[in-house]
Coordinates of C-alpha atoms and ligand atoms in Angstrom, one line a residue:
X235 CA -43.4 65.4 -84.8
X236 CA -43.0 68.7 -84.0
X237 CA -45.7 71.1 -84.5
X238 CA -45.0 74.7 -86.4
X239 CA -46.9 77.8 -85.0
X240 CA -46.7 80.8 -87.4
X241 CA -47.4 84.1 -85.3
X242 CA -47.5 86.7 -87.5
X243 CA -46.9 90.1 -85.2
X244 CA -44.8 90.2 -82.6
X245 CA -45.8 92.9 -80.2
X246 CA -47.3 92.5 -76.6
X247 CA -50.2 89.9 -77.9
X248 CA -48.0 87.7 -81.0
X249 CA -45.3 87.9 -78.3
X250 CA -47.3 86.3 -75.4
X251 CA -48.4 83.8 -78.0
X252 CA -45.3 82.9 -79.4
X253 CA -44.4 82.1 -75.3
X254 CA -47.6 79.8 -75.0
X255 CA -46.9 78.0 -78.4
X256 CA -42.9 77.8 -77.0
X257 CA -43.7 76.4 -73.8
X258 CA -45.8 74.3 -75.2
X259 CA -43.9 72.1 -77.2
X260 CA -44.5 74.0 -80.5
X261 CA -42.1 75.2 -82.8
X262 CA -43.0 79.1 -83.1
X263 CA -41.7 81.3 -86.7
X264 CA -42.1 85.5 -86.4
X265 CA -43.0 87.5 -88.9
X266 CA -42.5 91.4 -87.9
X267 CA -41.5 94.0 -89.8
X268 CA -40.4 96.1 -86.8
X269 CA -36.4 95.5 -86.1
X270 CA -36.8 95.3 -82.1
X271 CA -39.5 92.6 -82.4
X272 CA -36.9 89.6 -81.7
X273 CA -36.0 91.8 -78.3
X274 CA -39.3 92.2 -77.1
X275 CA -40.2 88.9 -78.0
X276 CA -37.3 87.6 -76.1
X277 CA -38.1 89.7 -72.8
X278 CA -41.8 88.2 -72.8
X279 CA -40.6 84.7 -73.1
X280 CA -38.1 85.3 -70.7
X281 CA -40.8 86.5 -68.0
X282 CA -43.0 83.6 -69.0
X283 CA -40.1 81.2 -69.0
X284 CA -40.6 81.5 -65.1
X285 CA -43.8 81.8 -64.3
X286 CA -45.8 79.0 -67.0
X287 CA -43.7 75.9 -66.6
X288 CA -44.2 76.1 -62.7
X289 CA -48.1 76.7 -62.9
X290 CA -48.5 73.2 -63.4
X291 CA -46.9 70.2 -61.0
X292 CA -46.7 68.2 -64.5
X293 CA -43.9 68.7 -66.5
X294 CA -44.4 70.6 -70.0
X295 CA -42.7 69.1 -73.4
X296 CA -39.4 70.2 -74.1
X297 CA -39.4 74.0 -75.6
X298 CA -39.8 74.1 -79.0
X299 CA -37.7 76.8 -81.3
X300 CA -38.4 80.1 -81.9
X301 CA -37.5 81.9 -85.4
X302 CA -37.7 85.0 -87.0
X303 CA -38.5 84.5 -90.6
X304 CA -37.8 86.9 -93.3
X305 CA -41.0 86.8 -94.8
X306 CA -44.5 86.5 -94.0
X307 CA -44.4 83.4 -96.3
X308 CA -41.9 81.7 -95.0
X309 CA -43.2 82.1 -91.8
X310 CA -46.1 80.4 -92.9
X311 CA -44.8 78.0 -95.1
X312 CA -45.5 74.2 -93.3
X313 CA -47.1 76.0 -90.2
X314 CA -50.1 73.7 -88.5
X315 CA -51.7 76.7 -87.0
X316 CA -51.2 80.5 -87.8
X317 CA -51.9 83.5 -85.1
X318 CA -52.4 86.7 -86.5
X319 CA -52.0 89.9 -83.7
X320 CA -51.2 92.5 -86.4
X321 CA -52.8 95.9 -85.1
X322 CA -56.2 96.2 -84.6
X323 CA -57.1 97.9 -88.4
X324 CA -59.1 96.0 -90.7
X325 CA -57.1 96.7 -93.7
X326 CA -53.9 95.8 -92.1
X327 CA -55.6 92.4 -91.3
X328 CA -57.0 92.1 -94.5
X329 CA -53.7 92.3 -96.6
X330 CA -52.0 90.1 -94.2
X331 CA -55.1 87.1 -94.7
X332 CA -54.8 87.8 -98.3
X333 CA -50.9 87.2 -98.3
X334 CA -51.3 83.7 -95.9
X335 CA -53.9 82.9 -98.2
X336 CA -52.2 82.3 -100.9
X337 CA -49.4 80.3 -99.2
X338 CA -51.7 78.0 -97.0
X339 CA -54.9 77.6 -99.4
X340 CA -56.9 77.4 -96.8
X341 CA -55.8 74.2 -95.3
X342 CA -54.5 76.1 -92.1
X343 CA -56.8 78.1 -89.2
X344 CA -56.0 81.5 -89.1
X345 CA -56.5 82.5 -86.0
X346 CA -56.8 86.5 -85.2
X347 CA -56.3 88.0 -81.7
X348 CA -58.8 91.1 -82.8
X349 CA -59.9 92.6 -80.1
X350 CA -63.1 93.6 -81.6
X351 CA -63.8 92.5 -85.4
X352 CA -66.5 90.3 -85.8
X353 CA -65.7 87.2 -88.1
X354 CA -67.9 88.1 -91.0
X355 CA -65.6 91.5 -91.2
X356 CA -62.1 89.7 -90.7
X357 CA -63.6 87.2 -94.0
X358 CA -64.4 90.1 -95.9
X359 CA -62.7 89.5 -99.4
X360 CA -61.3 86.0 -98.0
X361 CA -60.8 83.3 -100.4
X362 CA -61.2 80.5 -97.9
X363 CA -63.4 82.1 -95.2
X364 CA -64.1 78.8 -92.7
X365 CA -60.1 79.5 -92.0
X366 CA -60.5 82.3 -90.7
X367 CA -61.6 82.8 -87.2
X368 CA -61.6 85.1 -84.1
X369 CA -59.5 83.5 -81.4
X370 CA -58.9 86.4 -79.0
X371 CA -56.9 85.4 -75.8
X372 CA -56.0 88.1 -72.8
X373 CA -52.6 89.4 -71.7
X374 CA -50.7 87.9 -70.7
X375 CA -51.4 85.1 -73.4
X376 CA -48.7 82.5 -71.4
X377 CA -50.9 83.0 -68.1
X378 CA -54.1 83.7 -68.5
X379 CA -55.9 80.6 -70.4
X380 CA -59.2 82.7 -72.3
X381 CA -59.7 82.7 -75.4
X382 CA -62.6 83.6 -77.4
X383 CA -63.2 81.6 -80.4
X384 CA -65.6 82.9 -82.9
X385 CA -65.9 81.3 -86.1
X386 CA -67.2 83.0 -89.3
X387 CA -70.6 80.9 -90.3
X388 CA -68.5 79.2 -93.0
X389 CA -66.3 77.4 -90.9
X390 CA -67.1 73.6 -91.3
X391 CA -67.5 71.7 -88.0
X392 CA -64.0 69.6 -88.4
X393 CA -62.4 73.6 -88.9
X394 CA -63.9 74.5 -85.4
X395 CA -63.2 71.1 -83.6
X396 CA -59.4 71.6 -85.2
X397 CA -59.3 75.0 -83.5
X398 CA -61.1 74.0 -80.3
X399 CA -58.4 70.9 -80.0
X400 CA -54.9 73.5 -80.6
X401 CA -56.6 75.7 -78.5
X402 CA -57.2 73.0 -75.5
X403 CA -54.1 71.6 -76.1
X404 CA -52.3 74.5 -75.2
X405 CA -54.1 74.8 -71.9
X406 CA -56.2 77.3 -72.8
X407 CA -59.9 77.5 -72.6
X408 CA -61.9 78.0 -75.7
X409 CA -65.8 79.9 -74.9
X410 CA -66.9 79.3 -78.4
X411 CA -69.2 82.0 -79.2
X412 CA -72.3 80.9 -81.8
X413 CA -73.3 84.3 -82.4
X414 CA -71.0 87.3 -83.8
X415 CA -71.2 90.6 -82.0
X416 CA -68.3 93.9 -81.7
X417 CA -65.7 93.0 -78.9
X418 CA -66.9 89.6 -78.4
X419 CA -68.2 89.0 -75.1
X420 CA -65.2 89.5 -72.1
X421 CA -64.4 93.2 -74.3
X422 CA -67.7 94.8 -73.7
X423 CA -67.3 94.3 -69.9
X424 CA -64.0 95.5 -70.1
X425 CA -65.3 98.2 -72.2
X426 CA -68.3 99.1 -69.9
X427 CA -65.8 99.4 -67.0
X428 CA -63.1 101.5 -69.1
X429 CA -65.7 103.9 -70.1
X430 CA -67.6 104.6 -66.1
X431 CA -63.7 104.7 -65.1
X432 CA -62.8 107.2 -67.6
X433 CA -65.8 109.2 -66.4
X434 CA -65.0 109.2 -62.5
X435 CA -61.4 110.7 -63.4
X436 CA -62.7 113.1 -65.7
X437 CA -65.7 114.0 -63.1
X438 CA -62.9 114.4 -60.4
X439 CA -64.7 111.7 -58.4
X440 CA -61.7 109.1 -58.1
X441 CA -58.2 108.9 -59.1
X442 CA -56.5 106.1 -61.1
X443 CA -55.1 105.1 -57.9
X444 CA -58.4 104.5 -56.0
X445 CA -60.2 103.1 -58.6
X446 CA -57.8 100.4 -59.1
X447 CA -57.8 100.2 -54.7
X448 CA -61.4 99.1 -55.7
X449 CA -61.2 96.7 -57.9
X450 CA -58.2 94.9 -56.6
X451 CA -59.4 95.0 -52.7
X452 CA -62.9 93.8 -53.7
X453 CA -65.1 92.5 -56.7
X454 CA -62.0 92.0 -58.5
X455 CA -60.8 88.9 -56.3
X456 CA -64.5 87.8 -56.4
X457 CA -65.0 88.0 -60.3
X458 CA -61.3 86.0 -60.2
X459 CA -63.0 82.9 -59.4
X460 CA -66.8 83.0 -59.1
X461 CA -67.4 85.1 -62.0
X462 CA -70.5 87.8 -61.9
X463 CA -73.2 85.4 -62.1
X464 CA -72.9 83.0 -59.2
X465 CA -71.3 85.9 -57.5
X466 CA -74.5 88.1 -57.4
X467 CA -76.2 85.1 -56.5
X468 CA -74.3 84.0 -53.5
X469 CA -75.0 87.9 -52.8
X470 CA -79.3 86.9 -53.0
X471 CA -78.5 85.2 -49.5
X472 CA -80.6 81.9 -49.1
X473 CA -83.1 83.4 -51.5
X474 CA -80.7 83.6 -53.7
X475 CA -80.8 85.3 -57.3
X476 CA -84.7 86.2 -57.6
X477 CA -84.2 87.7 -54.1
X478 CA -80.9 89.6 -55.1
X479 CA -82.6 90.7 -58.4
X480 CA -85.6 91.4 -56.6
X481 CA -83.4 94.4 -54.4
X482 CA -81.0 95.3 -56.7
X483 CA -83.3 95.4 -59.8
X484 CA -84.6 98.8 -59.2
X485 CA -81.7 100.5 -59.0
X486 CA -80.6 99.8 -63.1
X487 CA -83.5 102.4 -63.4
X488 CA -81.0 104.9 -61.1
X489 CA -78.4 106.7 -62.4
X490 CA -75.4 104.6 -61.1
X491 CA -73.9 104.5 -64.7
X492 CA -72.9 106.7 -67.2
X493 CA -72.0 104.7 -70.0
X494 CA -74.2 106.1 -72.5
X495 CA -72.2 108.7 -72.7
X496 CA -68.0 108.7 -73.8
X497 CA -66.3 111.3 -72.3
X498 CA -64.8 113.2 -75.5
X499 CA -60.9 111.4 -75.4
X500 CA -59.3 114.8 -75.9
X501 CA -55.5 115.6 -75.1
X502 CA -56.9 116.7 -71.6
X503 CA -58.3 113.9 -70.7
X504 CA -55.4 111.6 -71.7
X505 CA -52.8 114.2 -69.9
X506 CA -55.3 113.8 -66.9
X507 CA -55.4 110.0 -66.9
X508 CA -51.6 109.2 -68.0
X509 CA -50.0 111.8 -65.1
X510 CA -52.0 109.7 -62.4
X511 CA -50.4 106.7 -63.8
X512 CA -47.5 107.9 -63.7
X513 CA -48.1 109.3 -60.2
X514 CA -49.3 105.7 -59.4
X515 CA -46.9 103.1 -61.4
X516 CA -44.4 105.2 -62.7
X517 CA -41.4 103.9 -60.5
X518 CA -41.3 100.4 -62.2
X519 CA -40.5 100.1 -65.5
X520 CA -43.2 98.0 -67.8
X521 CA -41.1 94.8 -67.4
X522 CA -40.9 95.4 -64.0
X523 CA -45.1 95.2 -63.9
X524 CA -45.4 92.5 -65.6
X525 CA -43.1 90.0 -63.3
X526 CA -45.4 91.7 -60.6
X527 CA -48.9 90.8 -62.0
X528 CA -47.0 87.2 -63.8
X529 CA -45.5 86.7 -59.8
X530 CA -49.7 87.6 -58.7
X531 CA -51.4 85.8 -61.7
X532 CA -49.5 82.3 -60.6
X533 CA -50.2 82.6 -57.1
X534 CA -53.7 83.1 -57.8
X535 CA -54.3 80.2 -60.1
X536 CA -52.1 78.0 -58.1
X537 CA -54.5 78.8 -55.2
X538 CA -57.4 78.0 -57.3
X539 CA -55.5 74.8 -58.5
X540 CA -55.6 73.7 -55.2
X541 CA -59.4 74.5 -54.8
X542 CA -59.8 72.9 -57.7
X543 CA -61.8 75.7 -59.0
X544 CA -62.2 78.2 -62.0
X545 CA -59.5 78.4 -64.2
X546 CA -57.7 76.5 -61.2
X547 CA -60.0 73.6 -62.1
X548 CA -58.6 73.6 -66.0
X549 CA -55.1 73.6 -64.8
X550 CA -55.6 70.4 -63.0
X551 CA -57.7 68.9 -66.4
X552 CA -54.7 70.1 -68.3
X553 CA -52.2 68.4 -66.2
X554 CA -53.7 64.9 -66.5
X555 CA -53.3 65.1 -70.0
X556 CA -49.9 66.1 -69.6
X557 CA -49.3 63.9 -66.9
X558 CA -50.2 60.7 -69.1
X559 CA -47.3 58.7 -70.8
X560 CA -44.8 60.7 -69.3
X561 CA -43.8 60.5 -66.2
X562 CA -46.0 57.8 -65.2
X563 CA -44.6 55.6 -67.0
X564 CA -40.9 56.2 -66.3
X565 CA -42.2 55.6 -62.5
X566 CA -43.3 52.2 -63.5
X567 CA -40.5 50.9 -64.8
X568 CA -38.2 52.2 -62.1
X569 CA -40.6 50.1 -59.4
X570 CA -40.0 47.1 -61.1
X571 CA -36.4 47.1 -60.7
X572 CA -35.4 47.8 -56.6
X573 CA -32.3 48.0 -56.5
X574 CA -32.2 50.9 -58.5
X575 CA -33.4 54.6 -56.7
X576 CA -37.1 55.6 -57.3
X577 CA -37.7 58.7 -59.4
X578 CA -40.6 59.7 -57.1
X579 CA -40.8 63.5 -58.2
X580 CA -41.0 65.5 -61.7
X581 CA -41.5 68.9 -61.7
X582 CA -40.9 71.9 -62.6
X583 CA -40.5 75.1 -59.8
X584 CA -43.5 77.2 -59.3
X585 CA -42.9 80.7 -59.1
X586 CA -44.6 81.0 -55.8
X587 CA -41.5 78.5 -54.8
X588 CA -39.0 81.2 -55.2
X589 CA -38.3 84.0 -52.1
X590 CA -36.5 87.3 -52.0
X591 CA -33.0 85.8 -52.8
X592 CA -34.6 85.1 -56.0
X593 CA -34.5 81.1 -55.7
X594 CA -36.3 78.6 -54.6
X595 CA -36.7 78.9 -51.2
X596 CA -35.9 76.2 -48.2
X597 CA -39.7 75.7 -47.0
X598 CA -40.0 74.5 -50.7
X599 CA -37.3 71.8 -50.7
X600 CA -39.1 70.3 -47.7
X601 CA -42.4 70.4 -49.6
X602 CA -40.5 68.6 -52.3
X603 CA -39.2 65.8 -50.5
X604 CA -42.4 65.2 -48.6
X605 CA -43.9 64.8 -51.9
X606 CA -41.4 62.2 -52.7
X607 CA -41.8 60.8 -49.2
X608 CA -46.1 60.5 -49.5
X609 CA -44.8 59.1 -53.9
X610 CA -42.3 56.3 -52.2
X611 CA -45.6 55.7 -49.6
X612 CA -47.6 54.8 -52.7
X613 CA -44.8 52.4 -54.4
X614 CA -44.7 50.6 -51.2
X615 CA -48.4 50.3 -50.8
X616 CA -49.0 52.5 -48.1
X617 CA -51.7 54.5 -50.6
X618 CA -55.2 56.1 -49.2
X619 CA -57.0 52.6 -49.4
X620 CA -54.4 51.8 -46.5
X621 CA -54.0 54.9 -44.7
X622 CA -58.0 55.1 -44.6
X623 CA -57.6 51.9 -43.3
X624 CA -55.7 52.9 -40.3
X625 CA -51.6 52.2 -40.8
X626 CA -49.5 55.4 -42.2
X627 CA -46.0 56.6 -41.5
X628 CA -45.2 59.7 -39.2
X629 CA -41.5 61.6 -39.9
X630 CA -39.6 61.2 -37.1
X631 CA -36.4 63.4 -38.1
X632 CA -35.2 65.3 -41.5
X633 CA -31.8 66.6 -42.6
X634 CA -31.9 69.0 -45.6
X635 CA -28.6 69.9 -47.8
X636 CA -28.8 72.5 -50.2
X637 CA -25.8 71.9 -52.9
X638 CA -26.9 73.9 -55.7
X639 CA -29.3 77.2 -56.8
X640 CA -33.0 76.1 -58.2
X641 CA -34.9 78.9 -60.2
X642 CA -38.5 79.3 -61.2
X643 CA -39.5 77.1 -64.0
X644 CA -36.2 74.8 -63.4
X645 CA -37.1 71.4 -63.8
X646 CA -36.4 69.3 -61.0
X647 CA -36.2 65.4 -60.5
X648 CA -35.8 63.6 -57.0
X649 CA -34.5 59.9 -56.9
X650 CA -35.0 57.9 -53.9
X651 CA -33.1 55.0 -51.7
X652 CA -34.0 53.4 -49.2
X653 CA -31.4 53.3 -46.5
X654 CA -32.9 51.2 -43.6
X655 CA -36.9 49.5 -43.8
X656 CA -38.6 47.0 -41.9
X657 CA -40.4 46.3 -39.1
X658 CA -41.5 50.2 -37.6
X659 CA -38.9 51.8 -39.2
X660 CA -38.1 53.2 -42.9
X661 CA -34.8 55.7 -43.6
X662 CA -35.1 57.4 -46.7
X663 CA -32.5 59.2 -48.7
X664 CA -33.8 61.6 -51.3
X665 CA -31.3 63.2 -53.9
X666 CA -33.1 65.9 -55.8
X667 CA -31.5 66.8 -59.5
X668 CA -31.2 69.9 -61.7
X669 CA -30.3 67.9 -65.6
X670 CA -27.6 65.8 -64.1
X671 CA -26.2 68.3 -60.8
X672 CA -27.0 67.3 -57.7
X673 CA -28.8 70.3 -56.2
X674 CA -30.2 69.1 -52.4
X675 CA -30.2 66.5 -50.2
X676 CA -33.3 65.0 -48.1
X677 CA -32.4 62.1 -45.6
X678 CA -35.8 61.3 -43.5
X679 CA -36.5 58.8 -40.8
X680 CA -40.3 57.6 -40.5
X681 CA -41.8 55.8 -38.0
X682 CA -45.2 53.5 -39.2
X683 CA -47.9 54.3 -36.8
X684 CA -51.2 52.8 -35.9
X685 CA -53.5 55.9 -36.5
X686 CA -55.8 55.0 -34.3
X687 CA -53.3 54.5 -31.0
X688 CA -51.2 56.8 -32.5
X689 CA -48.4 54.9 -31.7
X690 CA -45.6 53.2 -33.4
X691 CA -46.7 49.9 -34.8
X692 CA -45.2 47.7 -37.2
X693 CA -46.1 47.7 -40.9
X694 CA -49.1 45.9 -42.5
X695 CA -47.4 42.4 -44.3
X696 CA -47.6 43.7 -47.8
X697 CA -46.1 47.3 -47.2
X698 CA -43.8 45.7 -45.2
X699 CA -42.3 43.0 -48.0
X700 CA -42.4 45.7 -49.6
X701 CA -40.0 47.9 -48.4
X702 CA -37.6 45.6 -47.4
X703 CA -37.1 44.6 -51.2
X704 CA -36.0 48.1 -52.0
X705 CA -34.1 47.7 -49.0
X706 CA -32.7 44.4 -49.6
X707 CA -32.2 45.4 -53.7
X708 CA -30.1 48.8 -52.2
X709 CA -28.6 47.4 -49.2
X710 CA -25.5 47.1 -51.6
X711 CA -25.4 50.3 -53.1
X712 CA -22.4 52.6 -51.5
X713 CA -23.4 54.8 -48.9
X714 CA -24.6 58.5 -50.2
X715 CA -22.1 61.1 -49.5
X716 CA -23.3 63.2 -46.7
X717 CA -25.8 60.3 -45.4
X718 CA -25.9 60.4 -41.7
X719 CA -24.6 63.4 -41.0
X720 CA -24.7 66.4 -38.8
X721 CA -24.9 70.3 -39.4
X722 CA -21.4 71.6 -39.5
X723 CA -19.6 67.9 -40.2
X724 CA -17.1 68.4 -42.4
X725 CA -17.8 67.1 -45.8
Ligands
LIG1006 N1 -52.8 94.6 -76.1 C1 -53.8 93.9 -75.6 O1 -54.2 94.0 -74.4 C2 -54.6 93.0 -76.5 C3 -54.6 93.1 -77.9 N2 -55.3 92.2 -78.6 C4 -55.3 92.2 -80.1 O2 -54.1 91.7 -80.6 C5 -53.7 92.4 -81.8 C6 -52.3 93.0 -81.6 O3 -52.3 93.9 -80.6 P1 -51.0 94.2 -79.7 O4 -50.1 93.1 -79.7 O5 -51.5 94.9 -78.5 O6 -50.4 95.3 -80.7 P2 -48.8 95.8 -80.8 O7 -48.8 97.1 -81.3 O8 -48.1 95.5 -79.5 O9 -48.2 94.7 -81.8 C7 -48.6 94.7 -83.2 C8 -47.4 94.2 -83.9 O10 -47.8 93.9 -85.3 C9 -46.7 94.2 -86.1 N3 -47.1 94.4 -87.5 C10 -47.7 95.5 -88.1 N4 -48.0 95.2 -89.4 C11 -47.6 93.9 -89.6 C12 -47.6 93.1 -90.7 N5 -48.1 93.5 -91.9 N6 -47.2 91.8 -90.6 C13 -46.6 91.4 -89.4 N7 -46.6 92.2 -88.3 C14 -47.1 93.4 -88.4 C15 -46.1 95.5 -85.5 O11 -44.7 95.7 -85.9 C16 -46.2 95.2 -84.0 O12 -45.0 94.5 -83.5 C17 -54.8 93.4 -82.1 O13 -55.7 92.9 -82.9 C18 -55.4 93.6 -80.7 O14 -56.8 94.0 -80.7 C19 -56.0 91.1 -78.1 C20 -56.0 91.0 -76.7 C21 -55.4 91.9 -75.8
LIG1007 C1 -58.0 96.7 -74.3 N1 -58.2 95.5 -75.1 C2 -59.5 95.6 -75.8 C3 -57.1 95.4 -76.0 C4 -58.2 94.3 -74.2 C5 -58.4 92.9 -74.7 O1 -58.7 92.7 -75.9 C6 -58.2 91.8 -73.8 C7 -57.3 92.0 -72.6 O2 -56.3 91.3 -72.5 O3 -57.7 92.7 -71.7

């Protein structure tokens, strides 16, 4: 059954969350008293609608549905989980708690986005305290998968491991914090580096401009995915972290920092500071930013994914839960019946698939039927236990068709025939769908090859029977439209 988030404020953090629940399967109801929150809400979903489905190559659930509910209450009412991101003021969050209190009893987390409240404030006055609990994510909520869970110490073990599990579930990572502090853990960095940034403006030293040139052509990719840690010790050479300690130790005594100090926030300051960024950003709009850090944030964690590293590494955990009982299985039934085509591919587009033209672009399509190809490989037998064991196909020829438009975050399905196989040779016809519309075209002749000569060869026994009873099953399917034919034939 469908799950019911409640996300009770809708602004840039309840809105990014209502996208992660969305995406995710979950039924999401608003509660906002501002009129324009249903907009805003919409334009975030819409910028994650293309950039989360395609982080993955697994295939989210369906999207859930997304209300606006008159009332706090009835936002709440029946809700599995409830996300509070009402502005950061304690006695806003306090009234709000008191008013989902009384609906849920207690028997639903609450989780808050504060930036800074420690539980044991947030609980102040609560009637079921263990519900409550800091679970503070980072913007944009449908990219980036932190979140911070701090419960208060009243929270019972089975309230945590609930959390933990909606949290994980969502693919997001929860770094449970045992110990309350202000800002958590990831703020107080962010907080050390606002401040000393703040200071070298003020101080004249560097403009907004160049101190984001140094973050973003330096540490900034580092801390992305090594973190500050193994980073510094990587830095220790092959003496590592004692050694880099051991050099860089004296200088904490130097004064490379100001952040004892906060420069006073006056209207001079903030004139200073918000006329560089204009200066420096103000030619896109703020929608406009955000599809330029989402189009940034997804190649980075799709390079990552293929490193299989950092929050690269959780994508790829996430997917095999995904993964299981879905697709998978809809494979295996279609391999036990030949004469029908293979669905060998199930995915949906990656933003980094999609080119100026604003589509997927044509390297992609190739990428996607070579997928299918290496799938169909498997089904036949031709798998890495054989391929390691020297017999493997080489593609001797590929004609592409492109029928239809494919968008970031479009779903896409491929179905595959075999027109010819046996012996040396297998002739492949791959028909990739958008729902039901035919959108390309992949026909592809492969030659088996002994990877040792290099050389055609014929294919091992098994791999071969195999093949030839998808062959066989097809051989009386009507030819595909468009099989066998040249650029610039008429269709
Ligand atoms: N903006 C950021 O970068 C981050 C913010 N946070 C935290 O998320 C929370 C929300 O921050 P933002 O989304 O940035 O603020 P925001 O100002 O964009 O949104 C707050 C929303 O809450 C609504 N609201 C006010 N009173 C309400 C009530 N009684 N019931 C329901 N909705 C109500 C407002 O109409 C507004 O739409 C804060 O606790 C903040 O510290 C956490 C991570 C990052
Ligand atoms: C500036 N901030 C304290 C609201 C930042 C956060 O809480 C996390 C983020 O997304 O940067």
């Amino acid at each position: 059954m469908t799950k019911t988030a409640a996300v009770i404020g809708g602004g840039v953090i309840g809105g990014g969350w209502a996208a992660r629940f969305l995406l995710n399967g979950w039924d999401v109801r608003v509660s906002d008293p501002d009129p324009d929150a249903e907009r805003k809400i919409s334009q975030v979903l819409e910028n994650a609608r293309r950039s989360l489905p395609g982080l993955s190559d697994a295939v989210l659930p369906p999207e859930g549905h997304l209300s606006f509910a008159a009332s706090l209450e009835e936002a709440v009412e029946g809700a599995a989980w409830v996300q509070e991101s009402v502005p950061e003021r304690l006695d806003i969050k306090h009234a709000v708690y008191a008013r989902i209190e009384a609906v849920t009893g207690g028997e639903v987390i609450i989780g808050s986005s504060t930036s800074g409240f420690r539980p044991s404030q947030l609980v102040e006055g609560a009637a079921h305290p263990g519900a409550i609990m800091v679970c503070h994510p980072f913007n944009p909520v449908y990219l980036l998968p932190l979140v911070e869970l701090v419960p208060a110490p009243q929270a019972s073990l089975a309230q945590i491991d609930e959390a933990r599990g909606v949290i994980e579930a969502l693919g997001m990572y929860p770094l449970h914090l045992k110990k309350e502090i202000d800002a958590h853990v990831a703020d107080r960095f962010l907080e050390a580096v606002w401040r000393e940034a703040l200071w070298l403006v003020k101080d004249g030293i560097a403009t907004t401009q160049e101190i984001d040139d140094a973050i973003r052509y330096g540490f900034g990719i580092r801390w992305a995915q090594m973190g500050l840690f193994e980073t510094y010790r990587v830095a220790g050479g092959e003496a590592g972290m004692k050694h880099f300690m051991a050099q860089f130790g004296p200088a904490l005594k130097w004064p490379w920092t100001r952040l004892m100090d906060v420069p006073e926030f006056n209207d001079e300051l903030v004139n200073l500071i918000s006329d560089q960024s204009d200066a420096q950003s103000g030619a896109h709009s703020i929608r406009e930013l955000e599809r330029i850090r989402d189009n940034n944030l997804v190649a980075m964690l799709r390079a990552l994914k293929a490193q299989d590293q950092a929050a690269g590494a959780l994508l790829n955990a996430h997917e095999k839960t995904v993964r299981a009982g879905t697709i998978l299985s809809a494979r295996a039934a279609d391999i036990t019946r030949p004469a029908l085509p293979v669905v060998t591919l199930h995915r949906a587009v990656p933003l980094d698939w999609t080119d100026y033209n604003g589509h997927m672009t044509e390297s992609r399509y190739l990428d996607a039927f070579a997928q299918s190809t290496d799938r169909f490989m498997e089904v036949i037998g031709c798998d890495a236990e054989y391929i390691a064991a020297g017999g493997s196909y080489f593609t001797a020829e590929t004609h592409i068709r492109h029928l239809g438009e494919v968008n970031a975050g479009d779903v896409i399905s491929v179905r595959t025939r075999v027109l010819q196989g046996g012996g040396k040779k297998m002739h492949l016809w791959h028909e990739m769908y958008l729902g039901e519309d035919l959108v390309a075209t992949g026909e592809h002749f492969l030659l088996h090859v002994s990877l040792e000569t290099r050389k055609p060869v014929d294919a091992g026994a098994a791999v071969d029977a195999a093949l030839r009873r998808f062959a066989d099953a097809q051989a009386g399917l009507p030819r595909p439209e468009g099989a066998g034919r040249g650029i610039g034939a008429p269709r």
